[in-house]
Short mmCIF file of C-alpha atoms and ligand atoms in Angstrom, two decimals:
data_model
loop_
_atom_site.label_atom_id
_atom_site.label_comp_id
_atom_site.label_asym_id
_atom_site.label_seq_id
_atom_site.Cartn_x
_atom_site.Cartn_y
_atom_site.Cartn_z
CA UNK E 1 134.92 170.58 184.75
CA UNK E 2 138.38 171.92 183.97
CA UNK E 3 141.53 169.85 183.90
CA UNK E 4 145.09 171.10 184.32
CA UNK E 5 146.56 173.39 181.66
CA UNK E 6 147.47 171.37 178.56
CA UNK E 7 151.10 170.25 178.34
CA UNK E 8 151.14 170.94 174.59
CA UNK E 9 151.44 174.53 173.30
CA UNK E 10 148.27 176.37 172.24
CA UNK E 11 147.32 176.50 168.55
CA UNK E 12 148.95 179.27 166.51
CA UNK E 13 146.92 182.36 165.52
CA UNK E 14 144.12 181.43 163.08
CA UNK E 15 144.41 182.03 159.37
CA UNK E 16 141.72 182.51 156.72
CA UNK E 17 143.40 179.72 154.73
CA UNK E 18 142.69 177.07 157.35
CA UNK E 19 140.48 174.06 156.66
CA UNK E 20 139.03 173.30 160.08
CA UNK E 21 138.02 169.77 161.14
CA UNK E 22 136.36 169.27 164.50
CA UNK E 23 135.63 166.16 166.52
CA UNK E 24 132.34 166.49 168.42
CA UNK E 25 132.12 164.54 171.70
CA UNK E 26 134.78 165.54 174.19
CA UNK E 27 135.94 168.30 171.83
CA UNK E 28 133.04 170.58 170.89
CA UNK E 29 130.66 169.06 173.45
CA UNK E 30 131.16 168.02 177.05
CA UNK E 31 130.70 164.33 177.69
CA UNK E 32 127.49 163.23 179.36
CA UNK E 33 126.69 160.01 181.21
CA UNK E 34 125.01 158.65 178.06
CA UNK E 35 125.59 159.46 174.34
CA UNK E 36 122.05 160.85 174.13
CA UNK E 37 122.62 163.05 177.17
CA UNK E 38 124.92 165.59 175.52
CA UNK E 39 123.70 169.11 174.87
CA UNK E 40 124.81 171.72 172.38
CA UNK E 41 125.38 175.09 174.09
CA UNK E 42 123.08 177.65 172.41
CA UNK E 43 125.95 179.90 171.31
CA UNK E 44 127.86 177.08 169.65
CA UNK E 45 125.73 176.98 166.48
CA UNK E 46 126.37 180.69 165.89
CA UNK E 47 130.06 180.21 166.66
CA UNK E 48 130.38 177.38 164.14
CA UNK E 49 128.50 179.38 161.50
CA UNK E 50 130.78 182.38 162.02
CA UNK E 51 133.88 180.17 161.83
CA UNK E 52 132.65 178.49 158.63
CA UNK E 53 131.97 181.91 157.08
CA UNK E 54 135.43 183.16 158.07
CA UNK E 55 137.02 180.10 156.46
CA UNK E 56 135.14 180.20 153.18
CA UNK E 57 132.99 177.27 154.24
CA UNK E 58 135.98 175.03 154.98
CA UNK E 59 134.72 173.65 158.29
CA UNK E 60 133.63 170.05 158.83
CA UNK E 61 132.61 167.87 161.76
CA UNK E 62 134.46 164.54 162.02
CA UNK E 63 132.79 162.23 164.52
CA UNK E 64 132.02 158.68 165.54
CA UNK E 65 128.32 159.55 165.51
CA UNK E 66 126.11 159.03 162.47
CA UNK E 67 125.46 161.98 160.17
CA UNK E 68 121.80 161.70 161.11
CA UNK E 69 122.61 162.14 164.80
CA UNK E 70 125.00 165.02 164.11
CA UNK E 71 122.32 166.83 162.12
CA UNK E 72 119.78 166.30 164.91
CA UNK E 73 122.22 167.63 167.50
CA UNK E 74 123.21 170.76 165.59
CA UNK E 75 119.87 171.47 163.83
CA UNK E 76 119.10 173.68 162.06
CA UNK E 77 122.79 173.87 161.21
CA UNK E 78 123.89 171.39 158.51
CA UNK E 79 127.65 171.23 158.16
CA UNK E 80 129.94 169.14 155.98
CA UNK E 81 130.62 166.09 158.10
CA UNK E 82 132.29 162.73 158.36
CA UNK E 83 130.27 160.30 160.48
CA UNK E 84 130.89 156.85 161.97
CA UNK E 85 134.66 157.49 162.14
CA UNK E 86 134.88 158.11 158.40
CA UNK E 87 132.43 155.42 157.22
CA UNK E 88 129.95 158.15 156.27
CA UNK E 89 130.85 161.45 154.67
CA UNK E 90 128.78 164.33 153.46
CA UNK E 91 130.07 167.36 151.67
CA UNK E 92 127.92 170.43 152.23
CA UNK E 93 124.26 169.65 151.74
CA UNK E 94 124.78 166.81 149.27
CA UNK E 95 123.40 163.43 150.20
CA UNK E 96 125.62 160.84 151.77
CA UNK E 97 125.82 157.11 151.38
CA UNK E 98 126.27 155.16 154.58
CA UNK E 99 127.68 151.68 155.05
CA UNK E 100 125.53 148.57 154.83
CA UNK E 101 124.15 146.91 158.00
CA UNK E 102 124.92 143.19 158.04
CA UNK E 103 121.87 141.04 158.92
CA UNK E 104 123.73 139.40 161.83
CA UNK E 105 124.10 142.73 163.61
CA UNK E 106 120.48 142.70 164.80
CA UNK E 107 121.03 139.55 166.88
CA UNK E 108 124.36 140.85 168.18
CA UNK E 109 122.66 144.11 169.17
CA UNK E 110 119.92 142.24 171.08
CA UNK E 111 122.48 140.09 172.88
CA UNK E 112 124.44 143.22 173.77
CA UNK E 113 121.29 144.78 175.22
CA UNK E 114 120.78 141.71 177.38
CA UNK E 115 124.37 141.85 178.60
CA UNK E 116 124.09 145.58 179.32
CA UNK E 117 121.12 144.90 181.58
CA UNK E 118 123.43 142.77 183.73
CA UNK E 119 125.89 145.67 184.02
CA UNK E 120 123.89 148.74 185.08
CA UNK E 121 125.20 151.95 183.63
CA UNK E 122 126.59 150.32 180.50
CA UNK E 123 124.98 151.41 177.24
CA UNK E 124 124.55 149.82 173.83
CA UNK E 125 124.46 152.35 171.01
CA UNK E 126 123.17 150.79 167.78
CA UNK E 127 124.25 153.09 164.95
CA UNK E 128 122.99 150.95 162.09
CA UNK E 129 126.18 149.61 160.54
CA UNK E 130 128.18 149.82 163.77
CA UNK E 131 127.50 148.94 167.39
CA UNK E 132 129.12 150.86 170.26
CA UNK E 133 129.32 149.43 173.79
CA UNK E 134 129.86 152.12 176.43
CA UNK E 135 130.91 151.65 180.07
CA UNK E 136 131.59 155.28 181.07
CA UNK E 137 129.01 155.19 183.86
CA UNK E 138 129.06 151.48 184.61
CA UNK E 139 130.43 149.67 187.64
CA UNK E 140 133.70 147.71 187.65
CA UNK E 141 133.51 144.56 185.59
CA UNK E 142 131.44 146.04 182.78
CA UNK E 143 134.50 146.91 180.71
CA UNK E 144 135.85 143.36 180.75
CA UNK E 145 132.43 141.87 180.05
CA UNK E 146 131.68 144.20 177.13
CA UNK E 147 135.13 143.79 175.60
CA UNK E 148 134.85 140.00 175.82
CA UNK E 149 131.39 140.16 174.28
CA UNK E 150 132.65 142.34 171.41
CA UNK E 151 135.53 139.97 170.71
CA UNK E 152 133.14 137.01 170.60
CA UNK E 153 130.62 138.90 168.44
CA UNK E 154 133.26 139.49 165.75
CA UNK E 155 132.93 135.80 164.83
CA UNK E 156 129.38 136.52 163.63
CA UNK E 157 130.38 139.66 161.72
CA UNK E 158 132.83 138.78 158.93
CA UNK E 159 134.93 141.75 157.87
CA UNK E 160 134.24 143.59 161.10
CA UNK E 161 136.80 144.73 163.64
CA UNK E 162 136.92 146.28 167.11
CA UNK E 163 137.70 149.96 167.47
CA UNK E 164 138.68 151.17 170.93
CA UNK E 165 137.85 154.60 172.34
CA UNK E 166 137.42 156.25 175.70
CA UNK E 167 135.19 153.97 177.81
CA UNK E 168 133.82 152.44 174.62
CA UNK E 169 134.49 149.69 172.14
CA UNK E 170 132.82 149.72 168.75
CA UNK E 171 132.17 146.93 166.27
CA UNK E 172 132.57 148.34 162.78
CA UNK E 173 133.37 147.28 159.21
CA UNK E 174 137.07 146.81 158.64
CA UNK E 175 136.89 148.62 155.31
CA UNK E 176 134.74 151.53 154.20
CA UNK E 177 131.49 149.53 154.42
CA UNK E 178 131.22 149.20 150.64
CA UNK E 179 133.94 146.62 150.06
CA UNK E 180 136.52 149.39 149.70
CA UNK E 181 139.62 150.42 151.59
CA UNK E 182 139.91 151.20 155.26
CA UNK E 183 138.07 154.27 156.54
CA UNK E 184 138.88 156.31 159.62
CA UNK E 185 138.87 159.95 160.69
CA UNK E 186 142.16 160.48 158.84
CA UNK E 187 140.80 159.16 155.54
CA UNK E 188 137.71 161.36 155.96
CA UNK E 189 139.89 164.45 156.42
CA UNK E 190 142.07 163.46 153.46
CA UNK E 191 138.97 163.05 151.27
CA UNK E 192 137.67 166.51 152.24
CA UNK E 193 141.09 167.98 151.42
CA UNK E 194 140.77 166.70 147.85
CA UNK E 195 137.64 168.83 147.31
CA UNK E 196 136.77 172.52 147.38
CA UNK E 197 136.41 174.50 149.56
CA UNK E 198 138.87 172.42 151.63
CA UNK E 199 141.52 171.78 148.97
CA UNK E 200 144.62 173.94 148.99
CA UNK E 201 144.09 174.94 152.62
CA UNK E 202 146.08 174.24 155.77
CA UNK E 203 144.30 171.38 157.61
CA UNK E 204 143.58 171.92 161.28
CA UNK E 205 142.05 169.14 163.35
CA UNK E 206 140.99 169.15 167.00
CA UNK E 207 139.95 165.96 168.81
CA UNK E 208 140.22 164.21 172.13
CA UNK E 209 140.06 160.47 171.56
CA UNK E 210 142.25 157.62 170.41
CA UNK E 211 140.38 157.48 167.10
CA UNK E 212 141.40 161.09 166.45
CA UNK E 213 145.06 160.03 166.20
CA UNK E 214 144.36 158.97 162.57
CA UNK E 215 143.32 162.56 161.91
CA UNK E 216 146.35 164.01 163.66
CA UNK E 217 148.65 161.83 161.51
CA UNK E 218 147.05 163.03 158.25
CA UNK E 219 147.12 166.67 159.32
CA UNK E 220 150.75 166.49 160.48
CA UNK E 221 151.82 164.82 157.23
CA UNK E 222 150.29 167.71 155.28
CA UNK E 223 151.96 170.44 157.28
CA UNK E 224 148.78 171.19 159.21
CA UNK E 225 147.92 171.82 162.84
CA UNK E 226 146.93 168.97 165.17
CA UNK E 227 145.21 169.85 168.43
CA UNK E 228 144.65 167.40 171.29
CA UNK E 229 141.79 168.28 173.63
CA UNK E 230 142.77 167.12 177.12
CA UNK E 231 145.77 164.87 177.69
CA UNK E 232 146.96 161.60 176.25
CA UNK E 233 150.58 160.45 176.54
CA UNK E 234 152.03 159.51 173.18
CA UNK E 235 149.56 161.54 171.13
CA UNK E 236 150.81 162.69 167.72
CA UNK E 237 149.12 166.08 168.27
CA UNK E 238 151.44 169.06 168.47
CA UNK E 239 149.10 171.56 170.13
CA UNK E 240 146.70 171.32 173.00
CA UNK E 241 143.50 172.77 174.40
CA UNK E 242 142.30 171.95 177.89
CA UNK E 243 138.69 170.81 177.46
CA UNK E 244 135.55 171.43 175.38
CA UNK E 245 134.87 174.80 177.00
CA UNK E 246 138.41 175.82 176.05
CA UNK E 247 137.71 174.68 172.46
CA UNK E 248 134.48 176.67 172.33
CA UNK E 249 136.21 179.81 173.65
CA UNK E 250 138.98 179.36 171.05
CA UNK E 251 136.40 179.00 168.24
CA UNK E 252 134.42 182.02 169.47
CA UNK E 253 137.58 184.14 169.09
CA UNK E 254 138.58 182.68 165.73
CA UNK E 255 136.55 184.82 163.28
CA UNK E 256 137.60 188.04 165.01
CA UNK E 257 141.25 186.97 165.13
CA UNK E 258 141.21 186.33 161.38
CA UNK E 259 139.46 189.57 160.48
MG1 LIG Y 1 135.79 162.86 170.75
#
């Protein structure tokens, strides 16, 4: 499914000194009716490997999914990645520490499942430390019901907050899940940029969702390249690509354009 041409200019020609950060759903992968329904096009693993090689390994996924889910999706490829909107981060093949799951989340998750059954098409995605409520494929009324539920559930989850995305609201720790400072996609990108092979490079971040705006802000502040996939009025991104197939075509060209 192709949308209109993006209103933002295309990204500039690629450079071997880029550090490339990529959102996954709605950026690398087309959306599906359910989070589990997405598929990774066969050529994409090779494309990502070639891009990582061309950039000295400075390529990372930055997603709302867990690292475990990202690894399952892209297997056998294991890339540096930030998961759960920056709550999890793994550099290369080193182990990662995820946030803690509060005991109260189990009951909230069960109650959410019960509510979702009353709103066919809505989906509860239990990610361990966070809980995402999706209404992409649900009938009218599901959005209001799920948002109201999430707001009420916050009372049982001290330190948690609501994070809004496209057809989804997520209950997540307000901080980094370890009693530390706030974590988001921007803080994940900033942390990667403090470490080799990302440090000293020009950050480039492509994403489609509201939660990607944190990443765009960090990249812009560091003189990098922010790329919005699709359209969103008021986005801080300065470049645009039309849709995930446009992103994949751009990435497929990238190693050759650098060489
Ligand atoms: Mg996305």
